[in-house]
Coordinates of C-alpha atoms and ligand atoms in Angstrom, one line a residue:
Chain A
X244 CA 106.3 157.2 129.9
X245 CA 109.3 155.9 131.7
X246 CA 107.7 156.1 135.1
X247 CA 104.6 154.2 134.0
X248 CA 106.7 151.5 132.6
X249 CA 108.8 151.2 135.8
X250 CA 105.5 151.0 137.9
X251 CA 104.3 148.2 135.6
X252 CA 107.5 146.4 136.0
X253 CA 107.4 146.7 139.8
X254 CA 103.8 145.6 139.9
X255 CA 104.6 142.5 137.7
X256 CA 107.6 141.5 139.7
X257 CA 105.5 141.8 143.0
X258 CA 102.8 139.7 141.4
X259 CA 105.3 137.1 140.3
X260 CA 106.8 136.9 143.9
X261 CA 103.3 136.7 145.4
X262 CA 102.1 133.9 143.0
X263 CA 105.3 132.0 143.8
X264 CA 104.7 132.2 147.6
X265 CA 101.0 131.5 147.1
X266 CA 101.8 128.4 145.1
X267 CA 104.3 127.2 147.7
X268 CA 101.8 127.7 150.5
X269 CA 98.6 126.5 149.0
X270 CA 99.3 124.3 146.1
X271 CA 102.7 122.9 146.6
X272 CA 104.1 120.2 144.4
X273 CA 102.6 117.1 142.9
X274 CA 104.4 113.8 142.4
X275 CA 108.1 114.1 141.4
X276 CA 108.1 117.7 142.5
X277 CA 106.0 118.8 139.6
X278 CA 104.6 122.3 140.2
X279 CA 102.3 124.5 138.1
X280 CA 104.7 127.4 138.1
X281 CA 102.1 130.2 138.3
X282 CA 104.8 132.8 138.3
X283 CA 105.6 131.8 134.7
X284 CA 102.3 133.5 133.8
X285 CA 103.8 136.8 134.9
X286 CA 107.0 136.1 133.0
X287 CA 105.0 135.5 129.7
X288 CA 102.8 138.6 130.3
X289 CA 105.9 140.8 131.1
X290 CA 107.7 139.7 128.0
X291 CA 104.7 140.3 125.7
X292 CA 103.6 143.5 127.4
X293 CA 106.9 145.3 128.3
X294 CA 109.7 143.4 126.7
X295 CA 112.5 140.7 127.1
X296 CA 114.7 142.8 129.4
X297 CA 111.8 143.5 131.7
X298 CA 110.9 139.7 131.7
X299 CA 114.5 138.9 132.7
X300 CA 114.4 141.4 135.5
X301 CA 111.1 140.1 136.8
X302 CA 112.5 136.5 136.7
X303 CA 115.6 137.4 138.5
X304 CA 113.7 139.4 141.2
X305 CA 111.3 136.5 141.5
X306 CA 114.1 134.0 142.4
X307 CA 116.1 136.3 144.6
X308 CA 113.4 138.0 146.6
X309 CA 111.2 134.8 146.6
X310 CA 113.9 132.8 148.2
X311 CA 114.9 135.7 150.4
X312 CA 111.4 135.9 151.9
X313 CA 111.3 132.2 152.6
X314 CA 114.8 132.4 154.2
X315 CA 116.2 130.1 151.6
X316 CA 118.6 132.4 149.8
X317 CA 121.6 130.3 148.5
X318 CA 120.0 127.0 150.0
X319 CA 119.8 124.1 147.5
X320 CA 116.2 125.1 146.6
X321 CA 117.6 128.5 145.6
X322 CA 120.0 126.9 143.0
X323 CA 117.4 124.5 141.8
X324 CA 115.0 127.2 141.3
X325 CA 117.6 129.4 139.6
X326 CA 118.5 126.7 137.2
X327 CA 114.9 126.4 136.1
X328 CA 114.4 130.1 135.7
X329 CA 117.6 130.6 133.8
X330 CA 116.9 127.9 131.2
X331 CA 113.2 128.9 130.9
X332 CA 114.3 132.6 130.5
X333 CA 116.6 131.6 127.8
X334 CA 113.9 129.7 125.9
X335 CA 111.6 132.8 126.3
X336 CA 114.3 135.0 124.8
X337 CA 114.8 132.7 121.8
X338 CA 111.1 132.2 121.1
X339 CA 110.4 135.9 121.4
X340 CA 112.5 136.3 118.3
X341 CA 110.2 133.9 116.4
X342 CA 106.5 134.2 115.7
X343 CA 105.6 131.6 118.4
X344 CA 102.2 131.8 120.1
X345 CA 101.8 132.5 123.8
X346 CA 100.6 128.9 124.6
X347 CA 103.5 127.3 122.6
X348 CA 106.0 129.7 124.2
X349 CA 104.6 128.8 127.6
X350 CA 104.9 125.0 127.1
X351 CA 108.5 125.2 125.8
X352 CA 109.6 127.5 128.7
X353 CA 107.9 125.3 131.2
X354 CA 109.7 122.2 129.7
X355 CA 113.0 124.2 130.0
X356 CA 112.1 125.1 133.6
X357 CA 111.9 121.5 134.6
X358 CA 115.0 120.5 132.5
X359 CA 117.0 123.2 134.2
X360 CA 115.8 122.3 137.7
X361 CA 116.5 118.6 137.1
X362 CA 120.0 119.5 135.7
X363 CA 120.9 121.4 138.9
X364 CA 119.6 118.5 141.1
X365 CA 121.7 116.0 139.1
X366 CA 124.8 118.2 139.5
X367 CA 124.2 119.3 143.1
X368 CA 123.5 115.7 144.4
X369 CA 125.7 113.8 141.9
X370 CA 122.6 111.8 140.9
X371 CA 122.7 111.1 137.2
X372 CA 120.0 108.4 137.9
X373 CA 117.5 111.2 138.5
X374 CA 117.4 111.6 134.7
X375 CA 114.8 108.8 134.7
X376 CA 112.4 111.4 136.1
X377 CA 112.7 113.5 132.9
X378 CA 109.7 111.9 131.1
X379 CA 107.4 112.5 134.0
X380 CA 108.6 116.0 134.4
X381 CA 108.1 116.6 130.7
X382 CA 104.5 115.4 130.8
X383 CA 103.8 117.5 134.0
X384 CA 105.5 120.5 132.2
X385 CA 103.4 120.2 129.1
X386 CA 100.2 120.3 131.2
X387 CA 101.4 123.1 133.3
X388 CA 102.7 125.1 130.3
X389 CA 99.3 124.9 128.6
X390 CA 97.6 126.0 131.8
X391 CA 99.8 129.0 132.4
X392 CA 99.9 129.8 128.6
X393 CA 96.1 130.1 128.3
X394 CA 96.0 132.0 131.6
X395 CA 98.6 134.4 130.2
X396 CA 96.9 134.7 126.8
X397 CA 93.5 135.5 128.6
X398 CA 95.3 138.1 130.8
X399 CA 97.1 139.7 127.9
X400 CA 93.9 140.2 126.0
X401 CA 92.4 142.0 129.0
X402 CA 95.3 144.3 129.7
X403 CA 95.7 145.2 126.0
X404 CA 94.0 148.7 126.6
X405 CA 96.7 149.5 129.2
X406 CA 99.5 149.1 126.7
X407 CA 101.9 152.1 126.6
X408 CA 102.1 154.2 123.4
X409 CA 105.6 153.8 122.2
Chain B
X166 CA 97.4 141.3 119.0
X167 CA 95.9 139.3 116.2
X168 CA 98.1 136.3 116.9
X169 CA 96.2 133.0 117.7
X170 CA 96.8 131.3 121.0
X171 CA 98.4 128.4 119.4
X172 CA 99.0 127.1 115.8
X173 CA 98.4 123.7 114.4
X174 CA 102.1 122.9 113.9
X175 CA 102.9 124.0 117.4
X176 CA 100.2 121.5 118.7
X177 CA 101.8 118.8 116.5
X178 CA 105.3 119.5 118.0
X179 CA 103.9 119.5 121.6
X180 CA 102.0 116.2 120.8
X181 CA 105.2 114.6 119.6
X182 CA 107.1 115.7 122.7
X183 CA 104.3 114.4 124.9
X184 CA 104.2 111.0 123.0
X185 CA 108.0 110.6 123.3
X186 CA 107.8 111.5 127.1
X187 CA 104.9 109.0 127.6
X188 CA 106.8 106.3 125.8
X189 CA 109.8 106.8 128.0
X190 CA 107.8 106.9 131.1
X191 CA 106.0 103.7 130.2
X192 CA 109.4 102.0 129.3
X193 CA 110.9 103.1 132.7
X194 CA 107.8 102.0 134.6
X195 CA 107.9 98.4 133.2
X196 CA 108.8 95.8 135.8
X197 CA 112.3 94.5 135.0
X198 CA 112.9 91.6 137.4
X199 CA 111.8 90.5 140.8
X200 CA 114.0 90.1 143.8
X201 CA 111.4 88.6 146.1
X202 CA 112.1 91.4 148.6
X203 CA 109.6 94.2 149.3
X204 CA 110.8 97.4 150.9
X205 CA 108.1 99.3 152.8
X206 CA 107.9 103.0 153.5
X207 CA 105.8 104.4 156.3
X208 CA 104.9 107.9 157.0
X209 CA 103.4 108.9 160.4
X210 CA 102.8 105.1 161.0
X211 CA 100.9 104.5 157.7
X212 CA 102.2 102.5 154.8
X213 CA 102.6 104.9 151.9
X214 CA 104.8 103.1 149.4
X215 CA 106.3 99.7 148.8
X216 CA 109.0 98.9 146.3
X217 CA 111.1 96.1 144.8
X218 CA 114.8 96.9 145.3
X219 CA 115.5 95.1 142.0
X220 CA 113.7 97.9 140.2
X221 CA 115.8 101.1 139.8
X222 CA 113.5 104.1 140.5
X223 CA 113.1 107.2 142.6
X224 CA 110.1 107.5 144.9
X225 CA 109.1 110.9 146.3
X226 CA 107.6 110.5 149.8
X227 CA 105.7 113.4 151.3
X228 CA 106.6 114.0 155.0
X229 CA 105.8 116.2 158.0
X230 CA 108.9 118.4 157.1
X231 CA 108.6 118.5 153.4
X232 CA 109.4 114.9 152.5
X233 CA 112.3 113.2 150.8
X234 CA 113.1 111.1 147.7
X235 CA 114.1 107.5 148.0
X236 CA 116.5 106.4 145.1
X237 CA 116.7 102.7 144.4
X238 CA 119.6 101.5 142.3
X239 CA 121.4 98.1 141.8
X240 CA 119.4 96.5 144.6
X241 CA 120.2 99.2 147.1
X242 CA 118.4 102.3 148.2
X243 CA 119.1 105.6 149.9
X244 CA 117.5 108.9 150.9
X245 CA 118.1 112.0 148.7
X246 CA 116.6 115.5 148.5
X247 CA 115.6 115.3 152.1
X248 CA 113.8 118.3 153.4
X249 CA 114.7 117.8 157.0
X250 CA 117.0 119.8 159.4
X251 CA 119.3 117.0 160.5
X252 CA 119.8 115.0 157.2
X253 CA 120.5 111.8 159.4
X254 CA 118.3 109.8 156.9
X255 CA 120.6 110.6 154.0
X256 CA 123.7 110.1 156.0
X257 CA 122.6 106.5 156.6
X258 CA 123.7 106.0 153.1
X259 CA 123.0 103.0 150.8
X260 CA 120.9 100.1 152.3
X261 CA 120.5 96.6 151.1
X262 CA 117.9 93.8 151.8
X263 CA 120.5 92.4 154.3
X264 CA 120.3 95.6 156.5
X265 CA 118.3 95.2 159.7
X266 CA 118.2 98.9 160.7
X267 CA 115.6 100.8 159.0
X268 CA 116.3 104.2 157.4
X269 CA 114.5 106.8 159.5
X270 CA 113.8 110.4 159.1
X271 CA 112.4 111.6 162.4
X272 CA 111.5 115.2 161.3
X273 CA 109.4 113.8 158.3
X274 CA 108.1 110.7 160.4
X275 CA 109.3 108.5 157.6
X276 CA 110.6 104.9 158.1
X277 CA 112.0 102.7 155.3
X278 CA 112.4 99.1 156.1
X279 CA 112.6 95.7 154.6
X280 CA 109.2 94.0 154.6
X281 CA 108.3 90.7 153.1
X282 CA 110.8 88.2 151.7
X283 CA 109.7 85.4 149.5
Ligands
ZN638 ZN1 115.8 113.3 157.5

């Protein structure tokens, strides 16, 4: 069922982009630029439901199309976002090889997302002093990671019947 | 999927990370010394933040155009990560308590100026 798989992938990518735009428009960021990262829910679902390669595709599409739609492709925010997504995707790939649970995976990938963004900010603006934000970002990421992880776990339970046979 | 949502040892690991972050956050938030100078930040005519330039920190200020961050270091401060079209605020560079001209970001309606002196 190659077509079905491709349709799921396209749907998940569209949902990730929509959640990203929705969050930017209606929720925005809290202190220190902390965001919930709703699109991470889709990354987790995609990895558990379709696989690692599909998750990487959804994440790449999310960053590129998401920034394209906001007219910010290759703007600083694009590189900051990309830094976060690359590092969080890496953590997802690594944890997928272990027996980690959805919520734990979500928390660690959320932490990696913040760390990746902060790293790009520090390099882009030559501001090593920004590293003092790390503890606050970590606390925000743990909270956000639990939230997105529980949401992803709930969603995965519901979509289980849709799973492709083989 | 028979996997639980989260395991005990994963909760322990997350708790350790959270405790470390909290400790570091509290450590950074501790007041170091006082300069006797208070810098004020206004947004749309309202006081939104004050800071002591002797305390190194980064303050995020929400603005009409997406806001900006004020980085304070070694008794000086400047604007970074500004979400404004002209970036004049950041180009004003590092300011000290001796500076009379406030740092202004018109698109964000943010003004950063030296307030009280003891
Ligand atoms: Zn400005």
